XYZ file of C-alpha atoms in Angstrom:
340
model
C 0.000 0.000 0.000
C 1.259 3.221 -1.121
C 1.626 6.258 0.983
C -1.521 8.240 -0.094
C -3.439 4.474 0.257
C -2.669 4.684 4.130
C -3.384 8.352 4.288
C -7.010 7.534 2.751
C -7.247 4.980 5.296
C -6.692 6.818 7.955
C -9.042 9.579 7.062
C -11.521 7.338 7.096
C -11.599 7.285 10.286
C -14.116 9.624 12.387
C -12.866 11.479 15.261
C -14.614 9.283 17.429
C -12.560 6.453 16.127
C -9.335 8.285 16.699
C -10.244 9.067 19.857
C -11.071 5.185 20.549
C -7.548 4.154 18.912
C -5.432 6.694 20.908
C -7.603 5.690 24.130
C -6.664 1.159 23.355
C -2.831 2.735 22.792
C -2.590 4.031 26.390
C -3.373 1.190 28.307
C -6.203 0.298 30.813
C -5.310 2.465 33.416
C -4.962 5.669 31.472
C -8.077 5.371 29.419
C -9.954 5.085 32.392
C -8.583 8.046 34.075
C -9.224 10.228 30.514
C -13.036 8.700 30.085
C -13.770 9.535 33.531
C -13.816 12.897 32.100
C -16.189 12.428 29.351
C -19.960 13.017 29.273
C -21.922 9.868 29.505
C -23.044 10.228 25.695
C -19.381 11.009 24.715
C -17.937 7.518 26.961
C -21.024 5.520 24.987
C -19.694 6.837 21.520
C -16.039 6.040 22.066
C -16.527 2.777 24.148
C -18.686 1.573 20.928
C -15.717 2.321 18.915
C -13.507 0.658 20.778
C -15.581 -2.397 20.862
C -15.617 -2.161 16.686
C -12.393 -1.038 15.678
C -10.453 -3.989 14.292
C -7.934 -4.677 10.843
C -6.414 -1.393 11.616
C -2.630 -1.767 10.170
C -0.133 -0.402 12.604
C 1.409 2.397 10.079
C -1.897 3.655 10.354
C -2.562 3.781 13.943
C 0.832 5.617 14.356
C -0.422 7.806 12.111
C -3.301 8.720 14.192
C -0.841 8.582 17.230
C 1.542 10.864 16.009
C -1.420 13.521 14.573
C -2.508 13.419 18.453
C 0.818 13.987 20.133
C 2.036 16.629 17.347
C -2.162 17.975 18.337
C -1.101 17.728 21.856
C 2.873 19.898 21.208
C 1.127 22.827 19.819
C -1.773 23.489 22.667
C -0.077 22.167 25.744
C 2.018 24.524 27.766
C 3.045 24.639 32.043
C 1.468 21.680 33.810
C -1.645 22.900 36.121
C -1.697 24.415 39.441
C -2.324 22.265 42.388
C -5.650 23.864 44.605
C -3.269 24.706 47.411
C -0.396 26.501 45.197
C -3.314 28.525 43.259
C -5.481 29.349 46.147
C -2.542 30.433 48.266
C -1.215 32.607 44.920
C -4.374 34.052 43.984
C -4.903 35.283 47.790
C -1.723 37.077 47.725
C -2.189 38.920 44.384
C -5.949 39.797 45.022
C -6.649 39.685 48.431
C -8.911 37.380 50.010
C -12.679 38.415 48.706
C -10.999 38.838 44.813
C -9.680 35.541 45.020
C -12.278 33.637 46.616
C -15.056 35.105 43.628
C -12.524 32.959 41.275
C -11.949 30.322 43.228
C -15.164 29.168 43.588
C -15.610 29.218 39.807
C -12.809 27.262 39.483
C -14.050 24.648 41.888
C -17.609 25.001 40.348
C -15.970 23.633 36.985
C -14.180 20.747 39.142
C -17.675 19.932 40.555
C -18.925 19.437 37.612
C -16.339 17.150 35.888
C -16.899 15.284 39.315
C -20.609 14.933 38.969
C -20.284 13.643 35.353
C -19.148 10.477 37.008
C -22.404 10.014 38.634
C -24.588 10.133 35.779
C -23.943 6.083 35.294
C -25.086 5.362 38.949
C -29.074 4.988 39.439
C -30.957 7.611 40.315
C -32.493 5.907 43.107
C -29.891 5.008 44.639
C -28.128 8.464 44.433
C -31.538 9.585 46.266
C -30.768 7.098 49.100
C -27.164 8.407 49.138
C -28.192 11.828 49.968
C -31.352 11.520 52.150
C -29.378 11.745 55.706
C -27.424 14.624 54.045
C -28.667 18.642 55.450
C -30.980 20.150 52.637
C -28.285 23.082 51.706
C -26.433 19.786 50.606
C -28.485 18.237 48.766
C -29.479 20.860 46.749
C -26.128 22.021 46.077
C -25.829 18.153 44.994
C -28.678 18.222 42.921
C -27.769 22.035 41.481
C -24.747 20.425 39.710
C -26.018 17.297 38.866
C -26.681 17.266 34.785
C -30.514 18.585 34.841
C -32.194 14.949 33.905
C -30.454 12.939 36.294
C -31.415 15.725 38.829
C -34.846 15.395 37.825
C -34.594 11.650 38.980
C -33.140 11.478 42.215
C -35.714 14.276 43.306
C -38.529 11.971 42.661
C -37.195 9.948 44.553
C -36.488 12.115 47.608
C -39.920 12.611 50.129
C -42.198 14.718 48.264
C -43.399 16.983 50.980
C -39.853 18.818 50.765
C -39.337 18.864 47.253
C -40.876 23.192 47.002
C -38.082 23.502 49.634
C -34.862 22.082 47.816
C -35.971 23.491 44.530
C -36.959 27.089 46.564
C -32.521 26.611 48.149
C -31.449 25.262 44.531
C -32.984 28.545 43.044
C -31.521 30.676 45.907
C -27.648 29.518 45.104
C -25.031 31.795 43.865
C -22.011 30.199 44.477
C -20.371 28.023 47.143
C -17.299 28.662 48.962
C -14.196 26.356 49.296
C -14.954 24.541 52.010
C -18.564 23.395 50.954
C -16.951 22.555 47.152
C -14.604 19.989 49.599
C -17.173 18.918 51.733
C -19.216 17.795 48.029
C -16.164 16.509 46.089
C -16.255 14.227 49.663
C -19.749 13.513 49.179
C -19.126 12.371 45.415
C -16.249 10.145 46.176
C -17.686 8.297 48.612
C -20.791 7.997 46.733
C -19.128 6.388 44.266
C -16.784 4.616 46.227
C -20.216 2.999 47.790
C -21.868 2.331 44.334
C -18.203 0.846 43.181
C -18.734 -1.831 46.225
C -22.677 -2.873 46.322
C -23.777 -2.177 42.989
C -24.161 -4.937 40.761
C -25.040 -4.883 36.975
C -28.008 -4.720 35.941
C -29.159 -8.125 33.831
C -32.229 -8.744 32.075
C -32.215 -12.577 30.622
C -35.536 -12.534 28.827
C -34.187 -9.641 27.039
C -30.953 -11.428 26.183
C -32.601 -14.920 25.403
C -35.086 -12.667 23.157
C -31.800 -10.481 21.462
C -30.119 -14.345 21.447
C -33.150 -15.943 19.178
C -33.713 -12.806 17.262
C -30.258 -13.105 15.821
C -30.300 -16.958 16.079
C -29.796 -18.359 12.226
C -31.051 -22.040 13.351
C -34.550 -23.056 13.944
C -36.209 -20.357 16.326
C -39.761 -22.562 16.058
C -38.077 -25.533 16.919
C -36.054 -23.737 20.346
C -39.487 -21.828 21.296
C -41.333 -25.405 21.311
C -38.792 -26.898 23.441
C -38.775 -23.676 25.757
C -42.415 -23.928 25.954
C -41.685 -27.586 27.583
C -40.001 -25.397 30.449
C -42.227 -22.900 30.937
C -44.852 -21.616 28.781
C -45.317 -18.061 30.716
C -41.546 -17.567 30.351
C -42.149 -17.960 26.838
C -44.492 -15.451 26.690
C -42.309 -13.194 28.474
C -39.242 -13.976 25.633
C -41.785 -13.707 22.443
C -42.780 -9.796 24.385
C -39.177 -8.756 24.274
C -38.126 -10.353 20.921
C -40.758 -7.725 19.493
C -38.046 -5.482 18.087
C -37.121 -3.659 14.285
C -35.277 -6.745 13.371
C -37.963 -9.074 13.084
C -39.214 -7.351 10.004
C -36.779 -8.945 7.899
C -38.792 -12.040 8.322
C -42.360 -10.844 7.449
C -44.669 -12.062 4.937
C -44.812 -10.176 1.620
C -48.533 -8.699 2.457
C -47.655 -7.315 5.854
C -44.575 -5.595 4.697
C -46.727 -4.230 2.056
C -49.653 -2.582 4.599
C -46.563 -1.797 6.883
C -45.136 0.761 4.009
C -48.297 2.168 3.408
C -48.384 2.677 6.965
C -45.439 4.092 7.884
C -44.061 7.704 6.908
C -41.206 7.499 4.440
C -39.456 10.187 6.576
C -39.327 7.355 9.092
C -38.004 4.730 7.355
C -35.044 6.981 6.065
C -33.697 7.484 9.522
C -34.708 3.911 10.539
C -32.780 2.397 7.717
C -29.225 3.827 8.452
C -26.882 1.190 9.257
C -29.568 -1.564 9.378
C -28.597 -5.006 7.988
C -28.372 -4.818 4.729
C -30.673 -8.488 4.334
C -32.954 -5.964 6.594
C -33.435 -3.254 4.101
C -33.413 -5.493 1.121
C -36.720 -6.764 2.618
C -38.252 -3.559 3.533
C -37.065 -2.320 0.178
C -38.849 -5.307 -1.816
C -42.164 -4.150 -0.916
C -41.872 -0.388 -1.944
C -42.302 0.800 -5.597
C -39.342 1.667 -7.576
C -39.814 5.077 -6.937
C -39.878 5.111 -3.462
C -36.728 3.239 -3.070
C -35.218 5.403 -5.196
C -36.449 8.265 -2.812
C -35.661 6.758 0.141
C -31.971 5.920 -0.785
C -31.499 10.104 -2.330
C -32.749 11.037 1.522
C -30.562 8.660 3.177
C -27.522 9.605 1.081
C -28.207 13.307 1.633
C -28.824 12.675 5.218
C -25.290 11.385 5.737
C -24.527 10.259 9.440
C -27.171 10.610 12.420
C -27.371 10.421 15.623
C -27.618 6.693 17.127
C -30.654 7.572 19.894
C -32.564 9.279 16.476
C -31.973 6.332 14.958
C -33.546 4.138 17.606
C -36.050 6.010 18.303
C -37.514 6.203 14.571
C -37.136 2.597 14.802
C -39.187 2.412 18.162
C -41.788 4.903 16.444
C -41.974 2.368 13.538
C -42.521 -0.995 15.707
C -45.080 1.272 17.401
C -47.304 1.165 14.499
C -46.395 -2.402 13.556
C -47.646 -3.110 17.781
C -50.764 -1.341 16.840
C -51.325 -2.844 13.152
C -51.050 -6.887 14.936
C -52.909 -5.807 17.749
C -55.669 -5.089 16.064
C -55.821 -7.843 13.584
C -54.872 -6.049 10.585
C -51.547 -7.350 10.255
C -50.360 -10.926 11.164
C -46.470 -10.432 12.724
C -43.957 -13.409 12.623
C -41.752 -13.001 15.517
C -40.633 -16.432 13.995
C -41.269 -18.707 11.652
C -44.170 -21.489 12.870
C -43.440 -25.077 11.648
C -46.749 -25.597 9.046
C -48.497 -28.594 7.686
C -50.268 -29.724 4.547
């Protein structure tokens, strides 16, 4: 491979996958301590990547490398102050009331980057965290907590105080040094806590339903010997396998009623990076000239969002719920061993 070959390889690469080859090129311990700084959207992107990224040739991934470090030459400059060193500074240049104004700013922005952290850990259980701490802490904790999470836990704090942490939350200004140690304390323990009781979360009728949807043997013939365990469990699987990939198995006349149905506008966002067997199906049942309008749209669409994506897709099996449930279309979650 020539040398403008590997530079068109590279390039092909998003951001997000640079990001995710720099991050596997430092090691475990060092990619932890940089994603602890991303946003919980931002460590979903990059962890995704890292999961995918494979064949990459190692001329390349210096490549990407070197464009990081040569990145990192031209913006980096004198390490960081330590709290201490900068509080102590500060209060000699300004005096004390100056320097405290900017010092709590400063911490503010630490708080912040702390609290990120704590978007992962249930809400619930953040609200159980914090319900022996004073009220003037726990809405400063909920003040810098990202606004949805905060949402969360306060449901799930007593109700008959929730006018008086919103009334202190709406009162704050700023907080001084001591209070910003006192809730960096309060987040590190918290998550020190979570770290040591939590454990993951596993549904496994959603994974034995995301196990026979992709399952390329006989799903009929796996169902009927489930059944032998347990019928109701069963029932539970054949809920959850009700997802967008099952359409690839349909019958010709429901995929027909399902594209009258459904809003080409949906479809084009649905479609992006689906299976391609997937959209061949879908694709069979439109006229020529809708597939050739759906394909323009998702061409000059480019890349989207992965939460759109599911969520068109969750709007679509919405109407497909609808259509079976009332009889007008007849869904195959699998395909039912027939006789003559």
């Amino acid at each position: 491979m020539n040398t403008a070959e590997s530079t068109q390889k590279q390039n092909k690469l998003n951001p997000v996958e640079q990001t995710a080859l720099v991050l596997l090129g430092m090691g475990e311990d060092a990619a932890a301590k940089v994603l602890r700084h991303f946003s919980r959207d931002e460590t979903q992107r990059v962890t995704r990547a890292m999961a995918k990224l494979s064949g990459i040739k190692s001329d390349n991934a210096h490549r990407v490398i070197q464009s990081f470090f040569d990145d990192f030459r031209q913006h980096s400059g004198i390490r960081g102050a330590s709290k201490e060193y900068l509080s102590n500074t500060l209060r000699k240049a300004l005096g004390n009331d100056l320097a405290k104004g900017l010092l709590n700013n400063l911490y503010g922005d630490e708080i912040r980057n702390n609290m990120q952290r704590l978007q992962w850990v249930d809400s619930e259980i953040l609200a159980r965290f914090i319900a022996d701490e004073h009220p003037q802490m726990q809405a400063i904790f909920l003040a810098y907590l990202p606004a949805d999470s905060s949402s969360d836990v306060l449901k799930h704090l007593p109700q008959d105080y929730h006018d008086e942490l919103l009334y202190r939350i709406a009162r704050l200004q700023d907080i001084d040094h001591q209070i910003a140690n006192d809730l960096n304390d309060l987040i590190e323990r918290c998550i020190e806590q979570v770290s040591v009781t939590q454990s993951a979360p596993l549904s496994g009728v959603k994974q034995v339903a995301d196990i026979i949807n992709r399952f390329q043997g006989d799903r009929a013939a796996l169902m009927e010997m489930l059944k032998l365990h347990d019928e109701n469990v069963v029932e539970e699987i054949e809920e959850n396998m009700f997802e967008f990939l099952v359409l690839g198995r349909q019958t010709e006349e429901t995929m027909d009623r399902l594209v009258q149905e459904v809003p080409l506008e949906l479809w084009t966002v649905a479609l992006k990076g689906a299976d391609i067997t997937l959209q061949q199906a879908i694709k069979r049942s439109m006229p020529q000239r809708m597939v050739k309008a759906l394909e323009d749209e998702m061409q000059v669409r480019g890349a989207l969002p992965l939460s759109r994506v599911e969520q068109s897709r969750q709007e679509i099996m919405q109407i497909v719920r609808e259509l079976s449930d009332s009889g007008e279309v007849e869904l195959l979650l699998y395909q039912e061993p027939t006789v003559e």
